[in-house]
Coordinates of C-alpha atoms in Angstrom, one line a residue:
M249 CA 17.5 38.3 2.9
T250 CA 18.8 35.1 1.3
S251 CA 22.6 34.5 1.6
A252 CA 24.6 34.1 -1.5
T253 CA 27.0 31.2 -1.5
E254 CA 30.6 31.0 -2.8
A255 CA 32.6 27.8 -2.8
Y256 CA 36.4 27.4 -2.4
D257 CA 38.9 24.7 -1.4
I258 CA 40.1 26.7 1.6
V259 CA 38.6 29.7 3.4
V260 CA 41.1 31.7 5.4
V261 CA 39.7 34.2 8.0
G262 CA 41.9 37.1 8.8
G263 CA 44.5 39.1 6.8
G264 CA 47.4 39.3 9.2
T265 CA 50.7 37.4 9.1
A266 CA 49.2 34.0 9.7
G267 CA 46.3 34.5 7.3
C268 CA 48.5 35.7 4.4
F269 CA 51.1 33.0 4.8
A270 CA 48.4 30.3 5.0
A271 CA 46.5 31.6 2.0
T272 CA 49.7 32.1 -0.1
T273 CA 51.0 28.6 0.7
A274 CA 47.8 26.9 -0.3
A275 CA 47.3 29.0 -3.5
R276 CA 50.8 28.2 -4.7
E277 CA 49.9 24.6 -4.4
G278 CA 47.1 25.2 -6.9
L279 CA 44.1 25.4 -4.5
D280 CA 41.2 27.8 -4.9
V281 CA 41.6 30.0 -1.8
V282 CA 39.7 33.1 -0.5
L283 CA 41.0 35.3 2.3
L284 CA 38.3 37.2 4.3
E285 CA 39.4 40.5 5.9
R286 CA 37.1 42.7 8.0
K287 CA 39.1 45.9 7.2
S288 CA 39.0 47.9 4.0
E289 CA 41.8 47.5 1.5
E290 CA 43.3 50.8 2.6
E291 CA 43.3 49.7 6.2
G292 CA 44.5 46.2 5.6
G293 CA 47.6 45.4 7.6
Y294 CA 47.1 48.1 10.2
I295 CA 47.6 46.1 13.4
A296 CA 48.8 47.1 16.9
C297 CA 52.3 45.6 17.1
G298 CA 55.7 46.3 18.8
D299 CA 57.2 46.0 15.3
G300 CA 60.4 44.4 16.5
I301 CA 61.7 41.1 14.9
K302 CA 64.7 39.3 16.3
G303 CA 66.1 37.8 13.1
K304 CA 64.8 38.3 9.6
S305 CA 65.4 35.0 7.9
S306 CA 62.7 32.9 9.5
F307 CA 59.8 33.6 7.0
P308 CA 58.7 30.7 4.8
D309 CA 59.8 31.1 1.2
V310 CA 56.4 31.4 -0.4
L311 CA 56.3 35.1 -1.1
D312 CA 58.8 37.8 -2.0
R313 CA 60.9 38.0 1.2
E314 CA 63.4 40.4 -0.4
R315 CA 60.6 42.8 -1.1
L316 CA 59.4 42.5 2.4
K317 CA 62.8 43.1 3.8
D318 CA 63.6 46.0 1.6
E319 CA 60.3 47.9 1.8
A320 CA 58.9 47.0 5.2
F321 CA 62.0 46.8 7.4
T322 CA 62.7 50.4 8.2
N323 CA 65.6 49.4 10.6
Q324 CA 67.7 46.4 9.7
G325 CA 70.4 47.1 12.2
I326 CA 69.1 45.8 15.6
E327 CA 72.1 44.2 17.4
R328 CA 71.2 44.3 21.1
A329 CA 68.6 44.6 23.7
V330 CA 68.8 47.1 26.6
F331 CA 67.1 46.1 29.8
E332 CA 66.3 49.0 32.2
N333 CA 66.0 48.5 35.9
P334 CA 63.2 50.6 37.2
E335 CA 64.4 50.3 40.8
T336 CA 68.0 51.5 40.3
E337 CA 67.8 53.1 36.7
E338 CA 70.8 50.9 35.8
T339 CA 70.8 49.2 32.4
I340 CA 71.9 45.8 31.1
E341 CA 73.0 45.4 27.5
I342 CA 72.4 42.0 25.9
P343 CA 74.0 41.5 22.4
F344 CA 72.1 39.5 19.8
N345 CA 73.8 36.7 18.0
E346 CA 71.6 37.4 15.0
T347 CA 70.8 40.9 13.6
G348 CA 67.2 41.8 14.0
G349 CA 65.0 44.6 12.6
V350 CA 62.0 46.8 13.2
V351 CA 59.2 47.1 10.6
D352 CA 56.6 49.6 9.6
R353 CA 53.7 47.2 10.6
W354 CA 51.2 48.8 8.2
K355 CA 53.5 48.7 5.3
Y356 CA 54.5 45.2 6.2
G357 CA 50.8 44.2 6.3
Q358 CA 50.1 45.9 3.0
I359 CA 52.9 44.0 1.3
L360 CA 51.8 40.7 2.7
L361 CA 48.3 41.3 1.3
E362 CA 49.6 42.4 -2.1
E363 CA 51.8 39.3 -2.3
T364 CA 48.9 37.1 -1.3
A365 CA 46.8 38.5 -4.1
R366 CA 49.7 38.0 -6.5
A367 CA 49.8 34.3 -5.5
G368 CA 46.2 34.0 -6.8
V369 CA 44.2 34.3 -3.6
D370 CA 40.9 36.1 -3.8
I371 CA 40.9 38.7 -1.0
H372 CA 37.5 39.9 0.1
Y373 CA 37.8 43.1 2.2
N374 CA 35.1 44.7 4.3
T375 CA 34.0 41.1 5.1
V376 CA 33.0 40.4 8.7
V377 CA 32.8 36.6 9.5
N378 CA 30.1 35.9 12.2
D379 CA 29.7 32.1 12.3
V380 CA 30.8 28.7 11.0
I381 CA 29.0 26.3 8.8
Q382 CA 29.2 23.0 10.6
P383 CA 26.9 20.1 9.4
N384 CA 27.5 16.9 11.3
G385 CA 30.3 18.3 13.3
T386 CA 32.8 19.0 10.5
V387 CA 33.4 22.7 9.7
R388 CA 32.5 23.3 6.0
G389 CA 32.7 27.0 5.7
V390 CA 31.7 30.3 7.3
T391 CA 28.9 32.9 7.2
A392 CA 29.8 36.5 6.8
V393 CA 28.5 40.0 5.9
R394 CA 30.3 41.8 3.1
D395 CA 29.4 45.5 2.5
G396 CA 26.1 44.8 4.3
D397 CA 25.2 41.7 2.3
P398 CA 25.0 38.2 3.9
L399 CA 27.2 35.6 2.4
E400 CA 28.1 31.9 2.8
Y401 CA 31.6 30.7 2.0
G402 CA 31.7 26.9 1.6
A403 CA 35.1 25.1 1.8
E404 CA 36.8 21.8 2.4
I405 CA 38.8 23.4 5.2
V406 CA 38.6 26.7 7.2
I407 CA 41.8 28.2 8.5
D408 CA 41.2 30.4 11.5
A409 CA 43.7 33.3 11.4
A410 CA 41.2 35.7 13.1
G411 CA 43.4 36.7 16.0
A412 CA 43.2 36.5 19.8
L413 CA 40.0 35.1 21.2
S414 CA 38.7 34.3 17.7
V415 CA 34.9 34.6 17.2
L416 CA 35.0 31.4 15.2
Q417 CA 36.1 29.4 18.3
D418 CA 33.1 30.9 20.2
K419 CA 30.7 29.8 17.4
A420 CA 32.1 26.4 16.5
D421 CA 31.2 23.2 18.4
L422 CA 34.6 21.8 19.1
S423 CA 33.5 19.3 21.7
A424 CA 34.0 16.2 19.5
S425 CA 37.7 16.8 19.0
T426 CA 40.8 17.5 21.1
F427 CA 40.8 21.2 20.0
D428 CA 42.0 23.3 23.0
T429 CA 39.1 25.1 24.6
N430 CA 40.8 25.7 27.9
V431 CA 41.3 29.4 27.0
N432 CA 40.3 32.5 29.0
Y433 CA 41.1 36.2 29.2
S434 CA 43.6 35.7 32.1
Q435 CA 46.0 34.0 29.7
F436 CA 46.2 37.2 27.6
C437 CA 48.0 40.5 27.7
S438 CA 46.5 44.0 27.1
A439 CA 48.8 46.2 25.1
Y440 CA 49.0 49.8 23.7
R441 CA 51.5 51.5 21.5
E442 CA 52.2 54.8 19.9
V443 CA 54.6 55.7 17.1
L444 CA 56.6 58.8 18.0
E445 CA 58.4 61.2 15.7
I446 CA 61.3 63.0 17.4
P447 CA 63.5 65.9 16.1
E448 CA 66.9 64.5 17.0
P449 CA 68.1 60.9 16.5
V450 CA 68.4 58.6 19.5
E451 CA 71.8 57.1 20.3
W452 CA 70.3 53.6 20.7
D453 CA 68.9 53.1 17.2
D454 CA 70.6 49.6 17.2
A455 CA 68.7 48.4 20.3
L456 CA 65.4 47.1 21.5
V457 CA 64.8 48.8 24.9
F458 CA 62.7 47.1 27.6
K459 CA 61.6 48.3 31.1
P460 CA 59.5 46.2 33.5
T461 CA 56.3 47.6 34.9
E462 CA 54.5 46.9 38.2
E463 CA 51.7 44.8 36.6
L464 CA 53.9 41.9 35.3
G465 CA 54.5 43.5 32.0
Y466 CA 57.0 45.8 30.3
L467 CA 57.4 49.1 28.5
W468 CA 59.2 49.0 25.2
Y469 CA 61.0 51.5 22.9
F470 CA 61.7 50.0 19.5
P471 CA 63.4 52.3 16.9
R472 CA 61.8 52.1 13.4
S473 CA 64.5 54.6 12.6
A474 CA 66.7 56.9 14.7
T475 CA 63.9 59.5 14.8
E476 CA 60.8 57.2 14.7
I477 CA 60.1 55.1 17.8
N478 CA 57.5 52.5 18.5
A479 CA 56.7 53.1 22.2
G480 CA 54.4 50.8 24.0
L481 CA 53.6 48.6 26.9
G482 CA 51.5 45.6 27.9
F483 CA 50.5 43.8 31.1
Q484 CA 49.2 40.4 32.0
M485 CA 45.5 40.2 32.5
T486 CA 46.1 38.0 35.6
E487 CA 47.2 41.2 37.3
E488 CA 45.3 44.4 38.5
P489 CA 44.4 46.6 35.5
M490 CA 46.7 49.4 34.8
E491 CA 46.1 52.7 33.0
L492 CA 48.2 51.8 29.9
V493 CA 48.1 55.3 28.3
D494 CA 49.0 57.1 31.5
V495 CA 51.8 54.8 32.4
L496 CA 53.3 55.1 28.9
K497 CA 53.0 58.9 28.8
N498 CA 54.5 59.3 32.3
D499 CA 57.6 57.3 31.3
I500 CA 57.9 59.2 28.0
A501 CA 57.7 62.5 29.8
N502 CA 60.7 61.5 31.9
R503 CA 63.0 60.8 28.9
A504 CA 64.9 63.8 27.5
E505 CA 65.1 62.3 24.0
F506 CA 61.3 62.5 23.7
A507 CA 60.9 66.1 24.9
D508 CA 59.5 67.3 21.6
A509 CA 58.0 64.1 20.3
T510 CA 55.0 64.1 18.0
V511 CA 52.5 61.1 18.1
K512 CA 52.0 59.8 14.6
N513 CA 49.4 57.2 15.4
K514 CA 48.2 55.0 18.3
L515 CA 46.6 51.7 18.7
G516 CA 45.8 49.0 21.3
A517 CA 45.2 45.2 21.2
A518 CA 45.1 42.0 23.2
L519 CA 47.4 39.1 22.5
P520 CA 48.0 35.7 24.0
T521 CA 50.8 35.3 26.5
R522 CA 50.3 31.6 27.1
R523 CA 51.5 28.3 25.8
P524 CA 50.4 27.4 22.3
Y525 CA 47.0 25.5 22.1
D526 CA 47.5 21.9 23.0
S527 CA 45.6 21.0 19.8
A528 CA 44.6 23.5 17.1
V529 CA 42.7 21.1 14.8
H530 CA 39.2 19.9 14.4
P531 CA 37.6 18.2 11.4
G532 CA 37.6 20.8 8.6
Y533 CA 39.2 23.4 10.8
V534 CA 42.7 24.6 11.8
A535 CA 43.7 27.6 13.9
V536 CA 46.9 29.5 13.4
G537 CA 48.8 32.5 14.8
D538 CA 47.3 34.4 17.6
A539 CA 44.1 32.3 17.2
A540 CA 46.2 29.3 18.4
G541 CA 48.5 31.0 20.9
H542 CA 51.5 31.2 18.7
V543 CA 53.1 34.1 20.5
N544 CA 56.2 34.2 22.6
P545 CA 54.6 34.5 26.1
C546 CA 57.5 36.5 27.5
T547 CA 58.1 39.1 24.8
G548 CA 54.8 39.1 23.0
G549 CA 56.6 38.5 19.6
G550 CA 54.2 36.7 17.3
I551 CA 55.2 37.3 13.7
P552 CA 57.7 34.5 13.1
G553 CA 55.6 31.8 14.8
A554 CA 52.5 32.9 13.0
A555 CA 54.3 32.7 9.6
K556 CA 55.8 29.3 10.2
A557 CA 52.6 27.7 11.7
A558 CA 50.4 29.1 9.0
H559 CA 52.7 27.7 6.3
W560 CA 52.6 24.2 8.0
A561 CA 48.9 24.4 8.4
A562 CA 48.3 25.1 4.7
Q563 CA 50.7 22.3 3.7
V564 CA 48.9 19.8 5.8
A565 CA 45.5 21.1 4.6
V566 CA 46.6 20.8 1.0
D567 CA 47.5 17.1 1.5
A568 CA 44.3 16.4 3.4
I569 CA 42.1 17.8 0.7
A570 CA 44.0 15.9 -2.0
D571 CA 43.4 12.7 0.0
G572 CA 39.7 13.5 0.5
D573 CA 40.1 13.3 4.3
V574 CA 39.8 16.4 6.4
S575 CA 39.4 14.6 9.7
E576 CA 41.2 15.5 12.9
A577 CA 43.6 12.7 12.4
A578 CA 44.4 13.9 8.8
L579 CA 45.2 17.4 10.1
W580 CA 47.1 16.2 13.2
E581 CA 50.6 16.5 11.6
Y582 CA 50.2 20.3 11.9
N583 CA 49.9 20.0 15.7
Q584 CA 53.0 17.8 15.9
R585 CA 55.1 20.2 13.8
V586 CA 54.2 23.2 15.9
Q587 CA 54.6 21.5 19.3
T588 CA 58.0 19.9 18.6
D589 CA 59.3 23.2 17.1
F590 CA 58.6 26.6 18.7
G591 CA 55.7 25.2 20.7
K592 CA 58.0 23.5 23.2
R593 CA 60.0 26.7 23.6
F594 CA 57.0 28.8 24.2
A595 CA 55.5 26.3 26.7
A596 CA 58.8 26.4 28.6
M597 CA 58.9 30.2 28.5
D598 CA 55.4 30.4 29.9
L599 CA 56.7 28.8 33.1
Y600 CA 58.6 32.1 33.8
N601 CA 55.4 34.0 33.5
I602 CA 53.8 31.7 36.0
F603 CA 56.8 32.1 38.3
G604 CA 56.4 35.9 37.9
T605 CA 52.8 36.0 39.1
A606 CA 54.0 34.8 42.6
H607 CA 56.5 37.6 43.2
D608 CA 56.6 41.4 43.3
L609 CA 58.4 43.6 40.9
G610 CA 61.4 44.5 43.1
E611 CA 62.1 40.8 43.8
L612 CA 61.9 39.9 40.2
V613 CA 64.1 42.7 39.0
S614 CA 66.7 42.0 41.6
V615 CA 67.0 38.4 40.4
V616 CA 66.7 39.0 36.7
T617 CA 69.3 41.8 36.6
A618 CA 71.8 39.4 38.3
I619 CA 71.4 36.8 35.5
P620 CA 74.1 37.1 32.8
G621 CA 72.7 38.6 29.6
Q622 CA 73.1 35.6 27.3
Q623 CA 71.5 33.3 29.7
L624 CA 68.6 35.7 30.0
V625 CA 68.2 35.8 26.2
D626 CA 68.3 32.0 26.1
A627 CA 65.6 31.6 28.7
I628 CA 63.1 34.0 27.1
G629 CA 64.2 33.8 23.5
K630 CA 65.2 31.0 21.2
K631 CA 65.8 28.2 23.7
G632 CA 63.3 28.6 26.6
T633 CA 66.0 27.4 29.0
A634 CA 69.5 28.5 29.9
E635 CA 72.7 26.9 31.1
M636 CA 75.3 28.4 33.4
S637 CA 78.8 27.3 34.4
F638 CA 79.6 27.0 38.1
G639 CA 81.4 30.3 38.0
L640 CA 78.4 32.1 36.6
K641 CA 76.1 30.5 39.1
L642 CA 78.4 31.6 42.0
K643 CA 78.4 35.2 40.7
T644 CA 74.6 35.2 40.4
V645 CA 74.2 33.9 43.9
M646 CA 76.5 36.7 45.3
K647 CA 74.6 39.4 43.4
T648 CA 71.2 38.2 44.7
F649 CA 72.0 38.3 48.4
G650 CA 68.6 38.7 50.2
H651 CA 66.7 36.9 47.4
W652 CA 68.3 33.5 47.5
G653 CA 64.9 31.8 48.1
T654 CA 63.5 33.4 44.9
L655 CA 66.7 32.5 43.0
Y656 CA 66.6 28.9 44.1
E657 CA 62.9 28.7 43.1
L658 CA 63.8 30.2 39.7
Y659 CA 66.5 27.5 39.2
K660 CA 63.9 24.8 39.9
V661 CA 61.5 26.4 37.4
Q662 CA 64.3 26.4 34.9
D663 CA 64.9 22.6 35.5
A664 CA 61.1 22.1 35.0
A665 CA 61.3 24.1 31.8
G666 CA 63.9 21.7 30.4
S667 CA 61.8 18.7 31.4
L668 CA 58.7 20.3 29.8
K669 CA 60.6 20.6 26.5
D670 CA 61.3 16.9 26.7
V671 CA 57.6 16.2 27.1
Y672 CA 56.8 18.4 24.1
D673 CA 59.4 16.5 22.1
S674 CA 57.3 13.4 22.6
Y675 CA 54.1 15.0 21.4
P676 CA 51.9 12.2 20.0
D677 CA 51.7 11.5 16.2
S678 CA 48.0 10.9 16.4
P679 CA 45.0 12.0 18.5
G680 CA 44.7 8.5 20.1
H681 CA 47.7 9.2 22.4
F682 CA 46.8 12.8 23.2
D683 CA 45.2 12.2 26.6
A684 CA 48.2 10.3 27.9
W685 CA 50.6 13.1 26.7
Q686 CA 48.4 15.7 28.2
A687 CA 48.3 13.9 31.6
E688 CA 52.1 13.7 31.6
R689 CA 52.4 17.4 30.8
D690 CA 49.9 18.4 33.4
A691 CA 51.6 16.4 36.1
L692 CA 54.8 18.4 35.4
M693 CA 52.7 21.6 35.6
D694 CA 51.4 20.6 39.0
Q695 CA 55.1 20.5 40.2
V696 CA 55.6 24.0 38.9
Y697 CA 52.6 25.3 40.8
D698 CA 53.9 23.6 43.9
I699 CA 57.4 25.1 43.4
T700 CA 56.2 28.7 42.8
G701 CA 53.0 28.8 44.8
A702 CA 51.3 30.4 41.8
S703 CA 47.7 29.9 41.0
P704 CA 47.1 27.4 38.2
K705 CA 47.0 29.2 34.8
Y706 CA 45.1 26.5 32.9

């Protein structure tokens, strides 16, 4: 059967957060944009997610943010995190300096898609992309099947928002660019979540609850409302596989507030828990969101990073098309924006994951629970590093008696995290200096592996 051909300025593959923000940004600049989504219109936006967002003001202003907040945020009063110690059953409460929220992820996704269509984007549902069109090395579109019919979508630029381990990256020949192909399953997390309805309201509807698991992961309980809880868990694929559903159900069974819970829906997924791709551009091609590793590698939070990166990618793509130059160099500014913004923080946070692979749960929990709450938030949240006064350091040392070697190692990793952020601040402004930058970063990573004894992750 002969493929029909459709032509656009930009083809966006994937209708999640990254895809919608990229498509909307480009369309509002007057470009002809199509978004290809494999799900049906009714299922669009239904994605496995923890639903928690720390801070609600970080979305680019290209769609109706007030509508998103009012209709998708079912809980806008998250003010703290609660860290549960599985060894002692004690808890640590960590206040947030910015109020967060919990969303209904399906409703959130539906609103994003509706707003994307309202911006003038053609959305083609039931469309499965299976390859790229790549004459002479430059990506010029994709091939797909829509409702059983083969199609070709030609474009000046393809934006890959197809999620973790994107099929487009398997199909494209990226060898002629700096695009990061050093990607494998061990850099990802397997996750599963259920949405629970309970008869009586929980007392912690203002909190995100976390509990470490044996397999270098954590359980979470995020209240969409006082009686609707997103309960889930994930584990690093570097570790021995765990029975996700059984572990979650066992923990739920031991919580009195969930005694008569009803499961409303359930879903699993894989997500990157690694540093952002070193480079996410190739001639005619840009990757965003999960497809470029734009996820907090400690918490798994990916919505804010995906929205920002997609917005920047589309802005750079618009300028490149206007200039008639979609080369790697023309798209490079997108890399620089990501790496000098949240990219450097996520790369720093990833060092704590690497540190964790070299220690058992009891040791990690003993050290982590001794660290003051704000410093813990800084390390795995907005900063990627943390600072302590002499007094706080002394208290931490006293509370970690018997684990001083691990604590000292953690402090050295923290110093390395600060140095790594400095390296990312000097991310090159063109592909020509990329190899030198990468060599400097990799030399620092070698120091981290020497400090921790962990196996190289990349």
